[in-house]
Tab-separated table of C-alpha atoms in Angstrom:
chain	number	residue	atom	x	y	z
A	1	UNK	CA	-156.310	-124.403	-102.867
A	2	UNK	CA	-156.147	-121.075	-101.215
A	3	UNK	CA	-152.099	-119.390	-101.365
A	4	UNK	CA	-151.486	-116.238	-99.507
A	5	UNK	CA	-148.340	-115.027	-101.050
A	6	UNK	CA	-145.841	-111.525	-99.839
A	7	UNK	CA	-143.163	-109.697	-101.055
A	8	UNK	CA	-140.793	-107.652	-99.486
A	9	UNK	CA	-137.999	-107.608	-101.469
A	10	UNK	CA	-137.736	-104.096	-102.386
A	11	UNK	CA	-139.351	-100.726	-100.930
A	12	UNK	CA	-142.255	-102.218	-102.705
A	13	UNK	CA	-144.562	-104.684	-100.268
A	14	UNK	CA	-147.362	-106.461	-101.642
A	15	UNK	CA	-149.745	-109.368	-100.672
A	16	UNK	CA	-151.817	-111.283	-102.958
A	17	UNK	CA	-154.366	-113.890	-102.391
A	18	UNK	CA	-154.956	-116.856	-104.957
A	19	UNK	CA	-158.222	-119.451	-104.713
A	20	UNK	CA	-157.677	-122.760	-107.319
A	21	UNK	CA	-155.375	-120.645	-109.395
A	22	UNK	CA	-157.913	-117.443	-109.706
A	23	UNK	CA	-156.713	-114.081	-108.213
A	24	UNK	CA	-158.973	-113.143	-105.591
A	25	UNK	CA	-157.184	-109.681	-104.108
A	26	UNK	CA	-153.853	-107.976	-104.207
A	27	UNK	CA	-152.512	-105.065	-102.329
A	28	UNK	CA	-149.122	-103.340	-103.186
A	29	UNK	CA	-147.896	-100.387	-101.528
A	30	UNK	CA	-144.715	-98.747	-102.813
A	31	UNK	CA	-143.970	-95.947	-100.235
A	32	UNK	CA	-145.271	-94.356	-97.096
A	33	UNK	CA	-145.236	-95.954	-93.954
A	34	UNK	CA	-142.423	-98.237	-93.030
A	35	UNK	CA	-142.363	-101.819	-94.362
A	36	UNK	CA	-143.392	-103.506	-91.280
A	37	UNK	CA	-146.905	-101.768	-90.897
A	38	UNK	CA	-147.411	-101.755	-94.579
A	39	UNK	CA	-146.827	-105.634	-94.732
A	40	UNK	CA	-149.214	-106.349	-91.907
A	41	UNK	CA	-151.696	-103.787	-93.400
A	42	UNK	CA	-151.756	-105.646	-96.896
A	43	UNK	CA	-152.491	-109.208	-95.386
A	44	UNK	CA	-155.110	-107.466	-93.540
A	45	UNK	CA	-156.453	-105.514	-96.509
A	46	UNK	CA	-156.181	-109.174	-98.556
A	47	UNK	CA	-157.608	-111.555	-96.180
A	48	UNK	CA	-160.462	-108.856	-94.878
A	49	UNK	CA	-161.312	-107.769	-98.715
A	50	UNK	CA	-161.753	-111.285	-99.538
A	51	UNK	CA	-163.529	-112.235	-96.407
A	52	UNK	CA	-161.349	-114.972	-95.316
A	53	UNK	CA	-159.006	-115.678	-92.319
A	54	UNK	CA	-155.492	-117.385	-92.097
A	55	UNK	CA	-157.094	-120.140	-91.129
A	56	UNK	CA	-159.018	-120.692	-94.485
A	57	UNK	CA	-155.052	-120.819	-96.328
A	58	UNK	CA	-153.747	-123.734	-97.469
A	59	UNK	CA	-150.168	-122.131	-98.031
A	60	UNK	CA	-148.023	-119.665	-98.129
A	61	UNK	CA	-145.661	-118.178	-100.832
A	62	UNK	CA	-142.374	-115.603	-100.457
A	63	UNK	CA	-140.218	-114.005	-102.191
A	64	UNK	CA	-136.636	-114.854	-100.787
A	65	UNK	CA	-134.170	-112.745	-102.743
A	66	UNK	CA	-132.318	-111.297	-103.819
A	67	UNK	CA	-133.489	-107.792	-102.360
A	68	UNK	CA	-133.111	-105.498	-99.338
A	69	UNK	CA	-131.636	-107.840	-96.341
A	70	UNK	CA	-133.959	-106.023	-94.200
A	71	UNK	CA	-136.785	-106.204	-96.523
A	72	UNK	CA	-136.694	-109.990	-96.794
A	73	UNK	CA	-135.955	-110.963	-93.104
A	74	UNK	CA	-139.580	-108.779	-92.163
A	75	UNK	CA	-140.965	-111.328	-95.186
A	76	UNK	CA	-139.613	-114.280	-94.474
A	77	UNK	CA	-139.774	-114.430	-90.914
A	78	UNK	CA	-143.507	-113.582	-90.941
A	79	UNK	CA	-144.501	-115.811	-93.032
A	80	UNK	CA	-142.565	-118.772	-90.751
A	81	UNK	CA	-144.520	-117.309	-87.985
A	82	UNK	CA	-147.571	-117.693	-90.132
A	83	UNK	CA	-146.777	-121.197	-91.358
A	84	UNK	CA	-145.972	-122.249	-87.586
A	85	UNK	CA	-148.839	-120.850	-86.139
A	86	UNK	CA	-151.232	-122.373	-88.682
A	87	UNK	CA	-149.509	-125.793	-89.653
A	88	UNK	CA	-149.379	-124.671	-93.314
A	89	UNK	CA	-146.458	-125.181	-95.995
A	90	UNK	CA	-144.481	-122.678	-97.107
A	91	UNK	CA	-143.089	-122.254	-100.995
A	92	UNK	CA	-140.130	-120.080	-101.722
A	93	UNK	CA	-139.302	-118.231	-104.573
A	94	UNK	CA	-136.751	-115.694	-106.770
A	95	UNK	CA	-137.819	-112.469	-106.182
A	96	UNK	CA	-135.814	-111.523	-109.300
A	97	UNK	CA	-137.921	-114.923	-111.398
A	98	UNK	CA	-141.258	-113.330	-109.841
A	99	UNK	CA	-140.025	-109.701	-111.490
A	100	UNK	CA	-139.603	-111.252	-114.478
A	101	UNK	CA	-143.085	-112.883	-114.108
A	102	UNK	CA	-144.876	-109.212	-114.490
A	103	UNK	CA	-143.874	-110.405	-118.404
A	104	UNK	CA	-145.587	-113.359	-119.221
A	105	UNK	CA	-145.056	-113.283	-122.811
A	106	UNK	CA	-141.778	-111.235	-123.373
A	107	UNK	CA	-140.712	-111.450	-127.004
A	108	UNK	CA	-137.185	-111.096	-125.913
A	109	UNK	CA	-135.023	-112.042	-122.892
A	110	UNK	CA	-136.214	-110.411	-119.654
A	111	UNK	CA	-133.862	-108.888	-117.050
A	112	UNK	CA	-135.159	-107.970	-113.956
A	113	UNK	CA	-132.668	-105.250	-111.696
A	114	UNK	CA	-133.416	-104.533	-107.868
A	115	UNK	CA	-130.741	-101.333	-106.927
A	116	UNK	CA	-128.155	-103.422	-104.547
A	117	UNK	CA	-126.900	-100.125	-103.518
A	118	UNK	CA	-123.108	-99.793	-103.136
A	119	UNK	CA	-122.959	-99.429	-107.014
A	120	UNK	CA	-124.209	-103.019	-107.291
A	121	UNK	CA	-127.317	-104.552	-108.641
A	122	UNK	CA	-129.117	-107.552	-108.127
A	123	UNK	CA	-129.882	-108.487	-111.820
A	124	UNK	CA	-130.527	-112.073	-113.782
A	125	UNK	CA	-131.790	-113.072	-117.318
A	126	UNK	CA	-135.069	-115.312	-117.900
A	127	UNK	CA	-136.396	-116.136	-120.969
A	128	UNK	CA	-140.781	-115.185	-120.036
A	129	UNK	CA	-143.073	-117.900	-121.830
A	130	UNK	CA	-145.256	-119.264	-119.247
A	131	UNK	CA	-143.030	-119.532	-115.966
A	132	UNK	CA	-139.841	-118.061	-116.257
A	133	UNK	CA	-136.324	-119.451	-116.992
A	134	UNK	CA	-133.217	-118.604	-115.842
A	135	UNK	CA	-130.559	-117.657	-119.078
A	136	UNK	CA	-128.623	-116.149	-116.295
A	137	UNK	CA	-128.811	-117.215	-112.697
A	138	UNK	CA	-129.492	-114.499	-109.824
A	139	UNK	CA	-126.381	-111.978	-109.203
A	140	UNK	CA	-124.906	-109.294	-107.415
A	141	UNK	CA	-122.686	-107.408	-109.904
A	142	UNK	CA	-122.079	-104.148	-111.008
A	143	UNK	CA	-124.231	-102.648	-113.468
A	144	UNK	CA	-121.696	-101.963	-115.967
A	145	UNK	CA	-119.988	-105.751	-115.515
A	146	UNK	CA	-123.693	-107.268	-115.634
A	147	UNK	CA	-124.139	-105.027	-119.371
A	148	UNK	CA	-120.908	-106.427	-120.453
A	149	UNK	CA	-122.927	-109.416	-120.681
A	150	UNK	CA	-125.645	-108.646	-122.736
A	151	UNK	CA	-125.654	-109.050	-126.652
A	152	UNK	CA	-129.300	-109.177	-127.649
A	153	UNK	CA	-132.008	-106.880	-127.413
A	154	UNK	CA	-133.587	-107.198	-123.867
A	155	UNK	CA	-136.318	-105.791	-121.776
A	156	UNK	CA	-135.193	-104.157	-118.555
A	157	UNK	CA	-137.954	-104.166	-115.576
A	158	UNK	CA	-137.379	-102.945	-112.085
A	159	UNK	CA	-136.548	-100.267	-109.643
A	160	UNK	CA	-132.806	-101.050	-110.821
A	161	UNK	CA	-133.364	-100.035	-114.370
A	162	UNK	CA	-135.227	-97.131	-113.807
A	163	UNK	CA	-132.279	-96.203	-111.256
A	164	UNK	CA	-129.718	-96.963	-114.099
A	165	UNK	CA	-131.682	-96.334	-117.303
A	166	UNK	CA	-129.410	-93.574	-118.662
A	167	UNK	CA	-126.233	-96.433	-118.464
A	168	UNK	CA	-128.468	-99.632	-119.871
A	169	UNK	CA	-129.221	-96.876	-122.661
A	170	UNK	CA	-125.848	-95.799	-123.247
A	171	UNK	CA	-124.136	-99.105	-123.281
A	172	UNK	CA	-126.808	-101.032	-125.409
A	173	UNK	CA	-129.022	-98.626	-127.227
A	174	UNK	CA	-131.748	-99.625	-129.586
A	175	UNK	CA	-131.322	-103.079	-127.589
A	176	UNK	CA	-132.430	-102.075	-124.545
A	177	UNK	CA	-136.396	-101.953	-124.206
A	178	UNK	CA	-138.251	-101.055	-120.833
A	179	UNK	CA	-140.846	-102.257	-118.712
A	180	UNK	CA	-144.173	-99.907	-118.894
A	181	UNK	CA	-143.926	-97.846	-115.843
A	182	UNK	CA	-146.528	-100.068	-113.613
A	183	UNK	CA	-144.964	-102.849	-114.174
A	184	UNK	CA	-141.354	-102.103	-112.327
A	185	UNK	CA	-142.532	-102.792	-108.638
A	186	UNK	CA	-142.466	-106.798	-107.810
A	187	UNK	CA	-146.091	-108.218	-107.559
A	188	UNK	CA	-146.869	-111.300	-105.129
A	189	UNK	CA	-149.873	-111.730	-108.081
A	190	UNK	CA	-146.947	-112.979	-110.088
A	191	UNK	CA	-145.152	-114.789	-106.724
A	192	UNK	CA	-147.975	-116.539	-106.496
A	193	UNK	CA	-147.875	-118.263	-109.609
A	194	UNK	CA	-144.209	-119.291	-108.629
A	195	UNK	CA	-145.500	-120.815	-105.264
A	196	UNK	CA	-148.199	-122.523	-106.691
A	197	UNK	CA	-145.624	-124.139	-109.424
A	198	UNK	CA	-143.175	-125.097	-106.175
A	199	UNK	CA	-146.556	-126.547	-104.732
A	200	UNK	CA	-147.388	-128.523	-107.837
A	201	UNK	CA	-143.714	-129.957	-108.099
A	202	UNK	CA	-143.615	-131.033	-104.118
A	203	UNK	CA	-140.663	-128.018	-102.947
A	204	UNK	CA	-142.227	-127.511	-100.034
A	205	UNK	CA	-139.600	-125.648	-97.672
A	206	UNK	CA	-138.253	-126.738	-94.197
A	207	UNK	CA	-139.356	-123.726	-91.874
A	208	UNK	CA	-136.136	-124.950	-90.324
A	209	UNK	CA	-133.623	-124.140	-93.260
A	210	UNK	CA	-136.164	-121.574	-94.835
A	211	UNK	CA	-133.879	-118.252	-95.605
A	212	UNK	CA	-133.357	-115.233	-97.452
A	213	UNK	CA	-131.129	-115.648	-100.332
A	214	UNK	CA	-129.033	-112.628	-99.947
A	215	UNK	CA	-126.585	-113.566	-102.207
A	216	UNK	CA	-123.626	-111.548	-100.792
A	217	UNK	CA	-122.894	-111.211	-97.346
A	218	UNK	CA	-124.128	-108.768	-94.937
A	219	UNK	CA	-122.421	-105.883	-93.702
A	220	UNK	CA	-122.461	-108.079	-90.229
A	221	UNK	CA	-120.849	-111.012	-91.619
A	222	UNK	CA	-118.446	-108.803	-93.441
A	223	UNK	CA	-117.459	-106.908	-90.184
A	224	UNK	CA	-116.798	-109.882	-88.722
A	225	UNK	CA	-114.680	-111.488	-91.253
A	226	UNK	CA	-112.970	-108.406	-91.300
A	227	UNK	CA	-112.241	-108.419	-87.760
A	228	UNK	CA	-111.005	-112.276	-88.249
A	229	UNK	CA	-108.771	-110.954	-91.145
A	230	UNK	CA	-110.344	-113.513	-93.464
B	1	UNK	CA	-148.686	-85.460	-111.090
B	2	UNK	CA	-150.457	-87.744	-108.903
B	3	UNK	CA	-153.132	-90.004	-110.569
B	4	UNK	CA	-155.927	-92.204	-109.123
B	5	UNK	CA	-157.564	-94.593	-111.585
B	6	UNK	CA	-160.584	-97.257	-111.214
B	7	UNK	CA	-162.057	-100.133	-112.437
B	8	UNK	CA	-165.252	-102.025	-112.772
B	9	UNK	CA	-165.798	-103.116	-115.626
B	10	UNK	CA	-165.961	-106.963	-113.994
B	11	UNK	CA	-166.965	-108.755	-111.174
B	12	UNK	CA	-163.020	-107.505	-109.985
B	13	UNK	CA	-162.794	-103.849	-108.432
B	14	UNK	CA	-159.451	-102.010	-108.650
B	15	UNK	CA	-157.871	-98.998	-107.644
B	16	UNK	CA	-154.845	-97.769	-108.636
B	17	UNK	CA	-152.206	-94.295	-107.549
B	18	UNK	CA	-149.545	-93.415	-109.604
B	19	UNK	CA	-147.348	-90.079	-108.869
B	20	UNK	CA	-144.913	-89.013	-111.607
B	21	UNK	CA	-145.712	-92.103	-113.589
B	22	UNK	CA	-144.216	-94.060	-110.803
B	23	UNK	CA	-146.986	-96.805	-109.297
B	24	UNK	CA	-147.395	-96.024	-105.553
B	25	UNK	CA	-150.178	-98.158	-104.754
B	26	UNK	CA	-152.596	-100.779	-105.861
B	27	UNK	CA	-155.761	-102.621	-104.326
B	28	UNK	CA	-157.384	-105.506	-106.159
B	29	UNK	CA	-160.735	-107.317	-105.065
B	30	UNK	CA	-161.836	-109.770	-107.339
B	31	UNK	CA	-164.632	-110.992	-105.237
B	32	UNK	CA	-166.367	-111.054	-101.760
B	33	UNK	CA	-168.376	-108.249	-100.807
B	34	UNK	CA	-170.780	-106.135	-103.127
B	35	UNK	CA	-169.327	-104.028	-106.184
B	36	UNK	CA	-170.025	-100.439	-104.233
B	37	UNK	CA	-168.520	-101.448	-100.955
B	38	UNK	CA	-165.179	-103.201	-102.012
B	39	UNK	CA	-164.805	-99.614	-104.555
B	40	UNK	CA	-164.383	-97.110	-101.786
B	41	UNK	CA	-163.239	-100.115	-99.643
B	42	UNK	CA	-160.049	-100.253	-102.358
B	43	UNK	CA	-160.124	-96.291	-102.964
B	44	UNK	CA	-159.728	-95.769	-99.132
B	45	UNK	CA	-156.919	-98.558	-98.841
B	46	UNK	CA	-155.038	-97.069	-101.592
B	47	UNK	CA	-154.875	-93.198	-100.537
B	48	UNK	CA	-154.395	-93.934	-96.798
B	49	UNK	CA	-151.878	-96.526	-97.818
B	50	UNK	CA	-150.046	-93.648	-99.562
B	51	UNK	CA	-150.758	-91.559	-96.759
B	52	UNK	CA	-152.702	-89.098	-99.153
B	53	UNK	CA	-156.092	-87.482	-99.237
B	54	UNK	CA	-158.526	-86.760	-102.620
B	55	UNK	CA	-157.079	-83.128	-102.237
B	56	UNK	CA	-153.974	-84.140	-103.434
B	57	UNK	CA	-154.729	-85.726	-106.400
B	58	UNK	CA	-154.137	-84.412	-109.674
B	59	UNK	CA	-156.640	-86.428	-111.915
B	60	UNK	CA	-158.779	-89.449	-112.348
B	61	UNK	CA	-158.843	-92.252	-114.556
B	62	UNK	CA	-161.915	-94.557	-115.335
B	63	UNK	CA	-162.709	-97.864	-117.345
B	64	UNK	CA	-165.890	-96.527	-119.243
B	65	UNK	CA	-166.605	-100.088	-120.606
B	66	UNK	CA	-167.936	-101.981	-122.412
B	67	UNK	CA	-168.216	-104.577	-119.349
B	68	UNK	CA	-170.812	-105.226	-116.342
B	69	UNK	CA	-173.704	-102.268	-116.838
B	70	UNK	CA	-174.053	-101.879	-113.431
B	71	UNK	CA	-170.376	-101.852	-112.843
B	72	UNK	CA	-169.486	-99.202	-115.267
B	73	UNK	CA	-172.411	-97.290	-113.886
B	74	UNK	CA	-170.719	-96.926	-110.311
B	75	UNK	CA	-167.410	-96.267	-111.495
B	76	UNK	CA	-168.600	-93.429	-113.774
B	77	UNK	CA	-171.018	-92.278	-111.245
B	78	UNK	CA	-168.462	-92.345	-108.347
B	79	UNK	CA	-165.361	-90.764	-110.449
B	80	UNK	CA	-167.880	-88.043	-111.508
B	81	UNK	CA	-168.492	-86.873	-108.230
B	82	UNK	CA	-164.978	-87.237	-106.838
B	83	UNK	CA	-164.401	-84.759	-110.318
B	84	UNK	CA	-167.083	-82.388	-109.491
B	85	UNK	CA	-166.273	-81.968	-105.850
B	86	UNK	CA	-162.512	-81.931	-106.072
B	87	UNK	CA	-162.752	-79.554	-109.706
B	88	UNK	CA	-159.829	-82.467	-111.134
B	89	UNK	CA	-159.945	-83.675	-114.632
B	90	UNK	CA	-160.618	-87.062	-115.887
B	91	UNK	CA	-159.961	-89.218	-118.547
B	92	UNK	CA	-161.746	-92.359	-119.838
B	93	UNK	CA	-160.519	-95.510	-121.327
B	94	UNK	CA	-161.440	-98.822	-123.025
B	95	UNK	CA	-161.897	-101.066	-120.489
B	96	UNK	CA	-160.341	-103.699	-123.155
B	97	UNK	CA	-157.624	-101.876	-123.999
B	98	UNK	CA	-156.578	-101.709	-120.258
B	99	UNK	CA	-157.065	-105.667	-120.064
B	100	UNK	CA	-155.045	-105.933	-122.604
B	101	UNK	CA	-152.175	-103.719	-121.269
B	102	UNK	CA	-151.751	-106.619	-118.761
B	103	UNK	CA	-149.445	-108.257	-121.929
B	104	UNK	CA	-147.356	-104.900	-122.760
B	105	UNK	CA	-144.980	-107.214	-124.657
B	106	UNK	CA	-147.006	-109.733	-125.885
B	107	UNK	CA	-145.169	-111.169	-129.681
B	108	UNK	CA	-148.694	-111.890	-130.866
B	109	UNK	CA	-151.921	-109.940	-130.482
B	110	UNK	CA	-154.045	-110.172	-128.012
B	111	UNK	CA	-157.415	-110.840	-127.474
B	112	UNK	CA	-159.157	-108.944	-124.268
B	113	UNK	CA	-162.571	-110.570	-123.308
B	114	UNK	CA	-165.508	-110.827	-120.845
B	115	UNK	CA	-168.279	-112.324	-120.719
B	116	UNK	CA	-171.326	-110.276	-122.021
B	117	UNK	CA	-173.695	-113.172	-120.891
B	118	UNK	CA	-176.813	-113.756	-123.540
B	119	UNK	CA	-174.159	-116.448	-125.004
B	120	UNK	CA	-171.982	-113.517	-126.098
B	121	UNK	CA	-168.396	-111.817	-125.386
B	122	UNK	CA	-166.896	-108.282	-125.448
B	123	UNK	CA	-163.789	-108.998	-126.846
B	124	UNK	CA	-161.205	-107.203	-129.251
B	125	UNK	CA	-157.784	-107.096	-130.934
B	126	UNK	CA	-154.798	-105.207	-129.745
B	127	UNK	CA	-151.488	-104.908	-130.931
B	128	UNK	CA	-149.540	-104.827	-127.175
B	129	UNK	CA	-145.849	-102.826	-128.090
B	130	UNK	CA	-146.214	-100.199	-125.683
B	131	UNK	CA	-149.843	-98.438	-125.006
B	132	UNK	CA	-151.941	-101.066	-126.703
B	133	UNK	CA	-153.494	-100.679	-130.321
B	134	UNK	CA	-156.707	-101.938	-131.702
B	135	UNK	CA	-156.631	-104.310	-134.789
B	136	UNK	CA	-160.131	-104.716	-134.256
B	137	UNK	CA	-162.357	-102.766	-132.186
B	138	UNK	CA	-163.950	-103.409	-128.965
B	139	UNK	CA	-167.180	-104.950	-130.123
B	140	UNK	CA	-170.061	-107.744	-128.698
B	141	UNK	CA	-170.953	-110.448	-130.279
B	142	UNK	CA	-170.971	-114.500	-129.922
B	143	UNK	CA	-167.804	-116.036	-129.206
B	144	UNK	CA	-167.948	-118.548	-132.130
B	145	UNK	CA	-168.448	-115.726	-134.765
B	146	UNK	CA	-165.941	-113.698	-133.038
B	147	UNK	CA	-163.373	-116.782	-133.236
B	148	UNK	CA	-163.723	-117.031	-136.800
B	149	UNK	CA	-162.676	-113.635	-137.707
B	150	UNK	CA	-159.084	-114.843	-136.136
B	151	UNK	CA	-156.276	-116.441	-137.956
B	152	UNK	CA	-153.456	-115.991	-136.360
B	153	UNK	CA	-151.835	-117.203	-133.412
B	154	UNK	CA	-153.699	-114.863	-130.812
B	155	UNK	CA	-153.064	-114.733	-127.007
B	156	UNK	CA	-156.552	-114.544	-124.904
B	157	UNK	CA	-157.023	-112.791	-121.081
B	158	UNK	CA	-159.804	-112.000	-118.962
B	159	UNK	CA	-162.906	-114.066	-117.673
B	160	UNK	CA	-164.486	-114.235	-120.784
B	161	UNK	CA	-161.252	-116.498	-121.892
B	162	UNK	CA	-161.264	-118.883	-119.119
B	163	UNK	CA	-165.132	-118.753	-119.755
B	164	UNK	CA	-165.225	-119.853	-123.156
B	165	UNK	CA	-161.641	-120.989	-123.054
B	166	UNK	CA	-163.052	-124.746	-124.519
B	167	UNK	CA	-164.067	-123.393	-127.450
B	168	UNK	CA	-161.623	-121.474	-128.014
B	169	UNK	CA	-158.714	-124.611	-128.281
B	170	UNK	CA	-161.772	-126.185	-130.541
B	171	UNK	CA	-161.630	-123.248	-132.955
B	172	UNK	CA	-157.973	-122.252	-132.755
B	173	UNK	CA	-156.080	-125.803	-131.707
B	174	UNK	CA	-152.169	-124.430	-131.078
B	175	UNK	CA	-153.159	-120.883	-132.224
B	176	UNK	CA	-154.699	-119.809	-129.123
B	177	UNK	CA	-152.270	-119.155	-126.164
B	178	UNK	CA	-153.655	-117.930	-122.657
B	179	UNK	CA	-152.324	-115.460	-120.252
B	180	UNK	CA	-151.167	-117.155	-117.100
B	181	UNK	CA	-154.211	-116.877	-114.172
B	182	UNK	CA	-153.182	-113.758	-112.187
B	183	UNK	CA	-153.489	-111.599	-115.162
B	184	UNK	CA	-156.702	-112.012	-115.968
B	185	UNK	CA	-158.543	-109.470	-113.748
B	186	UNK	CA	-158.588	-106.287	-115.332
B	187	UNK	CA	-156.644	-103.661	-113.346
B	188	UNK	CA	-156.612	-100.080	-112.952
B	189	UNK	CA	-152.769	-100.089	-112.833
B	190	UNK	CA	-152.405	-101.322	-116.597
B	191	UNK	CA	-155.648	-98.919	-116.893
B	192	UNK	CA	-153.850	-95.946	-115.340
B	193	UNK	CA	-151.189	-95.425	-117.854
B	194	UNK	CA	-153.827	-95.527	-120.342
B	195	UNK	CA	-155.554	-92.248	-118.173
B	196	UNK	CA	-151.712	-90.753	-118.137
B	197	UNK	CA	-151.526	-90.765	-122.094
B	198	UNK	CA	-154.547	-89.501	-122.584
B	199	UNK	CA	-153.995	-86.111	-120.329
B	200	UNK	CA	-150.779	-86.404	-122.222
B	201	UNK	CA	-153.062	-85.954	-125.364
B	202	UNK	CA	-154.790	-83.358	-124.006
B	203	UNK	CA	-157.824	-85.591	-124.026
B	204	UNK	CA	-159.480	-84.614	-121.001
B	205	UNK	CA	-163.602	-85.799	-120.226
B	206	UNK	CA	-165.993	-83.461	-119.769
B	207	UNK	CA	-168.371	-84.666	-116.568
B	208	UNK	CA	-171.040	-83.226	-119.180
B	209	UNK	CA	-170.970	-85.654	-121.383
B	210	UNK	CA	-168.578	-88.881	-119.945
B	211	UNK	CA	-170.630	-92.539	-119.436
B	212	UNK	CA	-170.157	-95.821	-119.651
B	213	UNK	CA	-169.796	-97.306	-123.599
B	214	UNK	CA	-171.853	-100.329	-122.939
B	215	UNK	CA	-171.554	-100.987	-127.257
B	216	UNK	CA	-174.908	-102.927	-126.874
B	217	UNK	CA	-178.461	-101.186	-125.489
B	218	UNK	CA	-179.809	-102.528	-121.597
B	219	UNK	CA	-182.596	-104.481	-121.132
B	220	UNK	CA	-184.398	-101.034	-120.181
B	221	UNK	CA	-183.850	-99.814	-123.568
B	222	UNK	CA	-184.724	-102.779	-125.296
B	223	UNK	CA	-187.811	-103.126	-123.510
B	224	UNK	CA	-188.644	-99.698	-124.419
B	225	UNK	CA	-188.072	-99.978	-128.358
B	226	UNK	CA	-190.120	-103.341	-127.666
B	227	UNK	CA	-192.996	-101.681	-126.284
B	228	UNK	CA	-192.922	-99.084	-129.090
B	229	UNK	CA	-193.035	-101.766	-131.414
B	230	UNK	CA	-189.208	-100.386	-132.697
């Protein structure tokens, strides 16, 4: 079974490419040009590098959310075009589960943080043998109140705890360990694996109810409730 | 600082740009076209996906082995030459080592291996908290005798471990855990904070004297101590 899995959660974008559970290519680009190109750009890289076309795939993977709402409407509505286009299913995942994934064998609880801007991260728990579990479900919170949380020593991973290192450090000390540099930006390598599980289990999505999970609302939908005065 | 690491130690090619520690980009091909090709192929991807040039680099990184002769060769060969004509420093490092950096927490230790064909493995030991350290060195040798130096409950990665991964539940029952698939290529991101510590260290190559550690001798050399009756 080929899977062509994408992330575009955060200012990270990466594609990876997975034949019968072995990792054939994966491209991740963490700056430069704007998300868009770079997305199309990595499934070109991918598919091209391994010689393939999207008609070879026999699914898709993405990473839903929680992450930038712009970020994850470029992901997820590509890969319905993709999935429409070819006839292929589609498998959804965390994007904070597939974070947590870059740490297969974590000694201690995992928690992956995405910067939700306006003071707010996107942050969870999973305990990391084999396919992660959710401790702590997927939330938008603020640093501080997610910390208040946290009693035991866990490793932080992500573009959120680098962004709030010197507060994870403060608040929990010797308890808080850190991802190795490389492994902060989300990989579709590990997405993959999530797809793949989705696949295994039958949670194939509807390309008709497929969405980003945003978790909180946008700045559109809180305009307009606003403007109701809801 | 702006590093560029490779690999090819295996039949997967990798390329990986880090600036300030921070991973900007990453290409993996683990199969498809010849070795040569798919390594500028991944070099170009990565600095034009970063929207940089070899002049702006600050250093290289290479996997000097042990792993595919002809491989290592090319990588050595080509980072040479990108170090003589751009006057940067390099650093080597195990290609093991940087396998084994896939696991950075790993609670047991973990066993890097490939296959060496002749019926035989490279493998290793390394303690994975932080930069991983070797229990036992990087060394060749059958996969049975190298199974029965381990005890413990050991976590295997790479090729060689799906290889030979049969044998190993017949030696080690429970005891032997596996990485999950999309970890075991090799990759230059795990090997490029490996290059970072070792310009931290001071531990710089010099083009004079940096090659491949292939641990055993080729089949040139053999034939040649055969042939002097050695």
């Amino acid at each position: 079974m080929k899977l062509l899995a994408i992330d575009t959660s955060t200012n990270a974008c990466s594609v990876a490419l997975t034949c019968d559970g072995e990792l054939v290519a994966e491209y991740l680009l963490n700056q430069g040009k704007t998300l868009s190109g770079r997305l199309l750009e990595c499934m070109d890289a991918v598919l091209d590098g391994a010689g393939l076309t999207m008609a070879d795939l026999d699914g898709f993977g993405v990473a839903l959310g929680p992450g930038s709402f712009t970020g994850l409407r470029i992901g997820v509505a590509t890969v319905k075009g993709l999935a429409l286009a070819t006839g292929k299913p589609v498998a959804g995942f965390s994007s904070l589960a597939m974070l947590a994934m870059n740490l297969p064998w974590a000694p201690f609880p995992v928690c992956p943080m995405f910067d939700a801007r306006k003071g707010e991260v996107y942050a969870a728990i999973y305990d990391c043998r084999g396919l992660p579990e959710a401790r702590r479900a997927d939330c938008v919170l603020s640093p501080a109140a997610f910390l208040d949380s946290i009693s035991g020593t866990t490793i932080f991973i992500g573009e959120g705890a680098i962004r709030y290192r010197d507060l994870i450090e403060a608040r929990l000390g010797g308890r808080a360990l850190f991802a190795p540099s490389s492994f902060n930006p989300p990989r579709a390598s590990s997405g993959v694996l999530l797809a793949a599980d989705a696949f295994r289990r039958g949670d194939v999505a509807s390309l008709v109810t497929l969405s980003p999970v945003y978790i909180r609302p946008s700045e559109a939908e809180l305009a307009k409730l606003k403007r109701e005065g809801l």
